[in-house]
Amino acid sequence: MTRLVDSFQREITYLRVSVTDKCNLRCIYCMPEEGVGLKSHSDILRIEELARIVRIASQLGITHVRLTGGEPLVRQGILTLVCFLSETPGISDVSMTTNGVLLPGLARPLREAGLHRVNVSLDTLQPERFKKITRRGHLRSVLDGLKAIEDVGLSPVKINTVVLKGINHAEVEDIAMLTKENPWTVRFIEFMPFWNNGWQFGNRYVVPIHEIRDKIMAQGAYPVESDAGRDDRKDKSGRGPASYVKFPGAKGSIGFISMKDHICSSCNRIRLTADGFLLPCLLSDISVDLRTPLREGVKDDVIAGLIRKAVSLKPENGQVAQTRATCPGANPSLSKIGG
Ligand code: SAM
Ligand code: SF4
C-alpha cells in the first residue's frame, strides 16, 4: 500500500477538508459579528473537485477525511460529497465537525450518505449564553441535533467546548456532567487567539486548560488511558492529542486540548481550504495551490505530485514555523482555515 510520509518520517493519513468559509453562526471566538470576508463563489472548490482531490489523496495513503468549515452543513451538495467520499476506495473514515444547528434535519440523510461520526461544537447549556457566544442561533437546535445523531447511530459522539474566561468557564462542570448519563466525549479546548477573533485584544479569553482539568478532577474524575472512541491523531502509544478523565460510573469521558500541548512529532494531518489550497501545518503559512492546476485540466498524477510536495513541506514543529511566518495571511481564523 502507498504511504504518504513527510521529511520527518511522519505518516500522513488524515485530511481535514474545509467545504465552505460560510457559517450560520458568528461565535465570538471565531469571527466578528459581520462575518469574515468571504471568498468569491467561483474560488470555492466544487463538490466534484473536492471529491477528486480526496480520491487522489486516498491513493497516496489518506484514510480519514474530516469535513469542516465554516459550517459544513450550510454547504450546498454536502450530502453528495459525503456520498462520494464514503464510496472512495481507501477512505475508511468520513467524519465531520459541525456547530450542530442543522443536524436535526440532516442527521439521517448524512448517515444514509455514509458519514461515520460527528463532532459537535457546544460551548454552553444556557440558552441566553448560547446566543451571546454564537450571536445567533438557538441552543435547542443543537441539543436536538445531538439527539438526532444518537438516534441514527452516528457515534461515538464528541462535543467540543471552547472555554472562554468570563463567558462560560464557570459552566465547565455542568458540561462535563453530560458524560455521566451519555456515552459522549466532551473535549474542553483552550481558546486560541487567531486574526479576526480577538488576537488584537491579547489573551483576554484564555483559561489555561490545566485549570479546567484541575476543576474537573476536583469533582471526582480520574484519569483514563485514552478516550473511549477513536481519536483523530494518536502518538506511538496510541494516545490522541487530548488527555482524558472520567467520572466514576460515567458513560462518557472528558478530554482537554491545548494547542500548546500539540504533539507535532506525531501529527498525521494536512488541511485543504475551501478555495483549494493544501496546508501542511495549521500554524505555518506554507500552502500549495491545487485549484489552479485542477482548473487547468491537469492529470491526476500532477495533483498527486502537488499533494506529495505539500507533505514534504510540512514543518517539523508548528510553533517554530509560526514564529517565522512571513505571510500577512498567516494565522487567520479557524473558520477560514477549516478548524
Ligand atoms: N462550524 C463548525 C463548528 O463550529 O464545529 C466547524 C468549523 S469550527 C472553525 C471548528 C472548531 O474550531 C470548533 O469546534 C470551534 O469551536 C473551534 N474553534 C474556532 N475558533 C477557535 C478558537 N479561536 N480557539 C479554539 N477553538 C476554536
Ligand atoms: Fe461558525 Fe464554527 Fe466559527 Fe462558530 S466556530 S462561527 S459555528 S465556523
Coordinates of C-alpha atoms and ligand atoms in Angstrom, one line a residue:
M1 CA 0.0 0.0 0.0
T2 CA 1.2 3.5 -0.8
R3 CA 2.2 5.6 2.2
L4 CA 2.4 9.4 2.4
V5 CA 5.5 10.1 4.6
D6 CA 6.9 13.6 5.3
S7 CA 10.5 14.7 5.7
F8 CA 10.4 13.8 9.4
Q9 CA 9.1 10.3 8.9
R10 CA 5.6 11.1 10.0
E11 CA 2.9 9.2 8.1
I12 CA 0.1 11.4 6.8
T13 CA -3.2 9.6 6.8
Y14 CA -5.7 12.3 7.8
L15 CA -7.1 15.1 5.6
R16 CA -9.3 17.9 7.0
V17 CA -11.4 19.4 4.3
S18 CA -12.9 22.8 4.6
V19 CA -16.0 22.7 2.4
T20 CA -17.1 26.4 2.9
D21 CA -16.0 29.5 4.6
K22 CA -19.6 30.5 5.3
C23 CA -21.3 29.9 8.6
N24 CA -24.8 30.3 10.1
L25 CA -23.3 31.4 13.5
R26 CA -20.8 34.1 14.5
C27 CA -19.1 32.7 17.5
I28 CA -17.3 35.4 19.3
Y29 CA -14.0 33.5 19.5
C30 CA -14.1 32.6 15.8
M31 CA -15.3 35.5 13.7
P32 CA -16.5 39.1 14.1
E33 CA -20.2 39.9 14.1
E34 CA -20.2 40.9 10.4
G35 CA -18.5 37.6 9.5
V36 CA -15.2 37.2 7.7
G37 CA -14.6 38.4 4.2
L38 CA -15.9 35.5 2.1
K39 CA -14.1 34.2 -0.9
S40 CA -15.9 34.6 -4.2
H41 CA -18.2 31.7 -5.1
S42 CA -16.1 30.8 -8.1
D43 CA -13.0 30.4 -6.0
I44 CA -14.6 27.8 -3.8
L45 CA -13.9 24.2 -4.9
R46 CA -16.9 22.5 -6.5
I47 CA -18.1 19.2 -5.0
E48 CA -16.6 17.2 -7.8
E49 CA -13.3 19.0 -7.4
L50 CA -13.2 18.2 -3.6
A51 CA -14.1 14.6 -4.3
R52 CA -11.4 14.3 -6.9
I53 CA -8.7 15.6 -4.6
V54 CA -9.8 13.2 -1.9
R55 CA -9.8 10.3 -4.4
I56 CA -6.2 11.1 -5.4
A57 CA -5.2 11.6 -1.8
S58 CA -6.6 8.3 -0.9
Q59 CA -4.4 6.6 -3.5
L60 CA -1.5 8.2 -1.8
G61 CA -2.4 6.9 1.7
I62 CA -5.0 9.2 3.2
T63 CA -7.6 7.1 5.0
H64 CA -9.5 9.5 7.2
V65 CA -11.3 12.7 6.0
R66 CA -12.9 15.2 8.3
L67 CA -15.3 17.8 6.8
T68 CA -15.3 21.1 8.4
G69 CA -15.5 24.8 7.5
G70 CA -17.0 27.4 8.2
E71 CA -20.1 25.4 8.8
P72 CA -20.0 22.3 6.6
L73 CA -23.8 21.8 6.8
V74 CA -24.6 25.1 5.1
R75 CA -22.6 23.9 2.0
Q76 CA -24.8 23.0 -0.9
G77 CA -24.2 19.5 -2.1
I78 CA -22.8 18.3 1.3
L79 CA -24.7 15.1 1.1
T80 CA -23.4 14.3 -2.4
L81 CA -19.9 15.0 -1.2
V82 CA -20.3 12.7 1.9
C83 CA -21.7 10.0 -0.5
F84 CA -18.7 10.4 -2.9
L85 CA -16.2 10.2 0.0
S86 CA -17.7 7.3 1.7
E87 CA -17.6 5.4 -1.5
T88 CA -13.9 6.3 -2.2
P89 CA -11.7 3.2 -2.0
G90 CA -9.2 3.6 0.8
I91 CA -11.2 6.1 2.8
S92 CA -12.3 4.2 5.9
D93 CA -13.4 7.1 8.0
V94 CA -15.5 10.1 7.0
S95 CA -16.3 12.4 9.8
M96 CA -17.5 16.0 10.3
T97 CA -17.1 18.9 12.8
T98 CA -20.3 21.0 12.9
N99 CA -22.0 23.5 15.1
G100 CA -25.0 21.1 15.1
V101 CA -27.6 23.7 14.3
L102 CA -28.8 21.9 11.1
L103 CA -28.3 18.3 12.4
P104 CA -32.0 17.8 13.4
G105 CA -32.9 17.7 9.7
L106 CA -29.7 16.3 8.3
A107 CA -28.5 13.6 10.7
R108 CA -30.4 10.8 9.0
P109 CA -29.5 11.8 5.4
L110 CA -25.9 12.2 6.5
R111 CA -25.9 8.7 8.0
E112 CA -27.5 7.4 4.8
A113 CA -24.9 9.1 2.7
G114 CA -22.2 7.2 4.6
L115 CA -21.0 9.6 7.3
H116 CA -19.4 7.7 10.1
R117 CA -19.3 10.2 13.0
V118 CA -19.7 13.8 14.1
N119 CA -18.0 16.2 16.5
V120 CA -20.5 18.9 17.6
S121 CA -19.3 22.2 19.0
L122 CA -21.2 23.3 22.0
D123 CA -19.9 25.9 24.5
T124 CA -22.8 26.3 26.9
L125 CA -26.0 24.7 28.1
Q126 CA -27.6 28.1 28.9
P127 CA -29.9 29.4 26.1
E128 CA -29.1 33.1 26.7
R129 CA -25.3 32.4 26.9
F130 CA -25.6 30.4 23.7
K131 CA -27.0 33.5 22.0
K132 CA -24.3 35.6 23.4
I133 CA -21.5 33.3 22.3
T134 CA -22.8 32.4 18.9
R135 CA -24.5 35.8 18.3
R136 CA -27.4 33.9 16.6
G137 CA -28.9 30.5 16.6
H138 CA -30.8 28.6 19.4
L139 CA -29.3 26.1 21.8
R140 CA -32.4 23.9 21.3
S141 CA -31.5 23.1 17.8
V142 CA -28.0 21.9 18.8
L143 CA -29.5 19.8 21.6
D144 CA -32.0 18.3 19.2
G145 CA -29.1 17.7 16.8
L146 CA -27.2 15.7 19.4
K147 CA -30.3 13.6 20.0
A148 CA -30.7 13.2 16.2
I149 CA -27.2 11.9 15.7
E150 CA -27.6 9.4 18.6
D151 CA -30.9 8.2 17.2
V152 CA -29.4 7.4 13.8
G153 CA -26.3 5.9 15.2
L154 CA -23.7 8.5 14.2
S155 CA -21.3 7.6 17.0
P156 CA -19.2 8.0 19.0
V157 CA -20.5 11.5 19.7
K158 CA -17.9 14.1 20.6
I159 CA -18.6 17.5 21.9
N160 CA -16.1 20.3 21.5
T161 CA -16.3 23.1 24.1
V162 CA -14.0 26.2 23.8
V163 CA -13.5 27.5 27.3
L164 CA -13.7 31.3 27.5
K165 CA -12.8 33.3 30.5
G166 CA -15.7 35.3 32.0
I167 CA -18.1 33.8 29.5
N168 CA -18.5 30.0 30.0
H169 CA -15.7 28.9 32.2
A170 CA -17.9 28.7 35.3
E171 CA -20.0 26.2 33.4
V172 CA -17.4 23.6 32.7
E173 CA -18.5 21.3 35.5
D174 CA -22.1 21.3 34.2
I175 CA -21.0 20.5 30.7
A176 CA -18.7 17.7 32.0
M177 CA -21.6 16.2 33.8
L178 CA -23.2 15.4 30.5
T179 CA -20.8 12.5 30.3
K180 CA -22.4 10.9 33.4
E181 CA -25.6 9.9 31.6
N182 CA -24.5 10.0 28.0
P183 CA -21.8 7.9 26.2
W184 CA -20.3 11.1 24.8
T185 CA -16.7 12.5 24.9
V186 CA -16.7 16.1 26.0
R187 CA -13.5 17.8 24.9
F188 CA -12.6 21.2 26.5
I189 CA -10.5 23.3 24.2
E190 CA -8.3 26.2 25.2
F191 CA -9.2 29.3 23.3
M192 CA -6.6 30.0 20.6
P193 CA -6.1 33.6 19.5
F194 CA -6.4 34.0 15.7
W195 CA -6.7 37.0 13.4
N196 CA -10.2 38.4 13.3
N197 CA -11.3 36.9 16.6
G198 CA -9.6 38.8 19.3
W199 CA -5.9 38.5 18.7
Q200 CA -5.7 42.2 19.0
F201 CA -7.3 42.0 22.4
G202 CA -4.5 39.8 23.7
N203 CA -5.4 36.7 25.7
R204 CA -8.4 38.0 27.5
Y205 CA -10.5 34.9 26.9
V206 CA -7.8 32.3 27.6
V207 CA -8.2 29.9 30.5
P208 CA -5.2 27.6 30.7
I209 CA -6.6 24.1 30.0
H210 CA -4.8 22.6 33.1
E211 CA -7.0 24.8 35.3
I212 CA -10.1 23.2 33.7
R213 CA -8.7 19.8 34.2
D214 CA -8.0 20.6 37.9
K215 CA -11.6 21.7 38.3
I216 CA -13.0 18.5 36.8
M217 CA -10.6 16.3 38.8
A218 CA -11.8 18.2 41.9
Q219 CA -15.3 16.9 41.1
G220 CA -14.0 13.3 41.5
A221 CA -12.9 12.4 37.9
Y222 CA -10.0 10.1 37.4
P223 CA -7.5 9.8 34.5
V224 CA -8.1 7.2 31.9
E225 CA -5.8 5.8 29.2
S226 CA -7.5 7.4 26.2
D227 CA -11.0 8.3 25.2
A228 CA -13.5 5.5 24.5
G229 CA -13.8 6.3 20.8
R230 CA -11.2 6.7 18.1
D231 CA -9.2 9.8 18.2
D232 CA -8.1 11.7 15.0
R233 CA -4.5 11.5 15.8
K234 CA -2.5 9.3 18.1
D235 CA 1.1 9.1 19.2
K236 CA 3.1 5.9 19.1
S237 CA 1.5 4.8 22.4
G238 CA -1.9 5.2 20.8
R239 CA -2.9 8.4 22.6
G240 CA -4.6 11.3 20.9
P241 CA -3.9 15.0 21.5
A242 CA -6.2 15.3 24.5
S243 CA -5.7 13.8 27.9
Y244 CA -8.8 12.1 29.2
V245 CA -10.6 11.7 32.5
K246 CA -13.8 10.1 33.6
F247 CA -16.3 10.3 36.5
P248 CA -16.8 7.1 38.4
G249 CA -19.6 5.1 36.7
A250 CA -19.9 7.6 33.9
K251 CA -20.9 6.5 30.4
G252 CA -18.7 9.0 28.7
S253 CA -15.3 10.7 29.1
I254 CA -13.8 14.2 29.2
G255 CA -10.7 15.4 27.3
F256 CA -8.6 18.5 27.4
I257 CA -7.0 20.1 24.4
S258 CA -4.5 22.9 24.1
M259 CA -2.5 24.0 21.1
K260 CA 0.4 24.4 23.4
D261 CA 0.3 20.6 24.0
H262 CA 0.0 19.9 20.3
I263 CA 2.2 16.9 19.6
C264 CA 3.9 17.9 16.4
S265 CA 6.1 14.8 16.4
S266 CA 3.0 12.6 15.9
C267 CA 1.0 15.0 13.7
N268 CA -0.6 13.0 10.8
R269 CA -2.8 15.6 9.2
I270 CA -2.9 18.1 6.4
R271 CA -5.7 20.5 5.5
L272 CA -7.5 21.5 2.4
T273 CA -9.0 25.0 2.4
A274 CA -12.4 25.7 0.8
D275 CA -10.6 27.5 -2.1
G276 CA -8.3 24.7 -2.8
F277 CA -5.0 25.3 -1.0
L278 CA -3.3 22.4 0.8
L279 CA -1.9 23.5 4.2
P280 CA 0.6 21.0 5.6
C281 CA 0.5 22.7 9.1
L282 CA -2.1 24.8 10.9
L283 CA 0.5 27.1 12.3
S284 CA 2.7 27.8 9.4
D285 CA 2.0 29.9 6.3
I286 CA 3.0 27.3 3.8
S287 CA 0.3 26.4 1.3
V288 CA 0.2 24.6 -2.1
D289 CA -2.3 25.7 -4.7
L290 CA -4.3 22.8 -6.1
R291 CA -7.2 24.8 -7.5
T292 CA -5.3 26.5 -10.4
P293 CA -3.8 23.2 -11.8
L294 CA -7.1 21.4 -11.2
R295 CA -8.9 24.0 -13.3
E296 CA -6.2 24.0 -16.0
G297 CA -7.2 20.4 -16.5
V298 CA -4.0 18.6 -15.3
K299 CA -4.0 14.8 -14.9
D300 CA -4.3 13.1 -11.6
D301 CA -0.5 12.4 -11.3
V302 CA 0.2 16.2 -11.3
I303 CA -2.3 16.7 -8.4
A304 CA -0.7 13.7 -6.6
G305 CA 2.7 15.3 -7.0
L306 CA 1.4 18.6 -5.5
I307 CA -0.1 16.7 -2.5
R308 CA 3.3 15.0 -2.0
K309 CA 5.0 18.4 -2.3
A310 CA 2.7 19.8 0.4
V311 CA 3.5 16.9 2.7
S312 CA 7.3 17.3 2.0
L313 CA 7.0 20.9 3.1
K314 CA 5.3 20.0 6.5
P315 CA 7.5 21.7 9.1
E316 CA 8.9 19.6 12.0
N317 CA 7.4 21.9 14.5
G318 CA 4.4 24.2 14.0
Q319 CA 5.1 26.6 16.9
V320 CA 8.6 27.3 15.5
A321 CA 7.1 27.7 12.0
Q322 CA 4.6 30.2 13.3
T323 CA 7.3 32.5 14.7
R324 CA 8.9 32.5 11.3
A325 CA 5.7 33.2 9.3
T326 CA 6.0 36.0 6.9
C327 CA 2.8 35.9 5.0
P328 CA 0.2 38.5 6.2
G329 CA -2.5 35.9 5.8
A330 CA -0.8 33.6 8.3
N331 CA -2.8 32.8 11.3
P332 CA -6.3 33.7 10.0
S333 CA -9.3 32.4 12.0
L334 CA -10.2 28.7 12.1
S335 CA -13.3 29.4 10.1
K336 CA -11.1 30.4 7.2
I337 CA -8.5 27.6 7.5
G338 CA -11.1 25.0 8.3
G339 CA -11.0 24.3 12.0
Ligands
SAM1 N1 -18.6 25.4 12.2 C1 -18.1 24.1 12.7 C2 -18.1 24.1 14.2 O1 -18.2 25.1 14.9 O2 -17.9 23.0 14.7 C3 -16.7 23.7 12.1 C4 -15.7 24.8 12.0 S1 -15.1 25.4 13.5 C5 -13.9 26.6 12.9 C6 -14.2 24.0 14.1 C7 -13.8 24.1 15.6 O3 -12.9 25.1 15.8 C8 -15.0 24.3 16.5 O4 -15.0 23.2 17.5 C9 -14.7 25.6 17.2 O5 -15.2 25.6 18.5 C10 -13.2 25.6 17.1 N2 -12.7 27.0 17.2 C11 -12.9 28.0 16.4 N3 -12.2 29.1 16.8 C12 -11.5 28.8 17.8 C13 -10.5 29.4 18.6 N4 -10.2 30.7 18.5 N5 -10.0 28.7 19.7 C14 -10.3 27.4 19.8 N6 -11.1 26.7 19.1 C15 -11.7 27.4 18.1
SF4_2 FE1 -19.2 29.2 12.7 FE2 -17.9 27.1 13.8 FE3 -16.7 29.5 13.7 FE4 -18.8 29.2 15.3 S1 -16.8 28.1 15.4 S2 -18.5 30.9 13.9 S3 -20.0 27.7 14.2 S4 -17.2 28.3 12.0

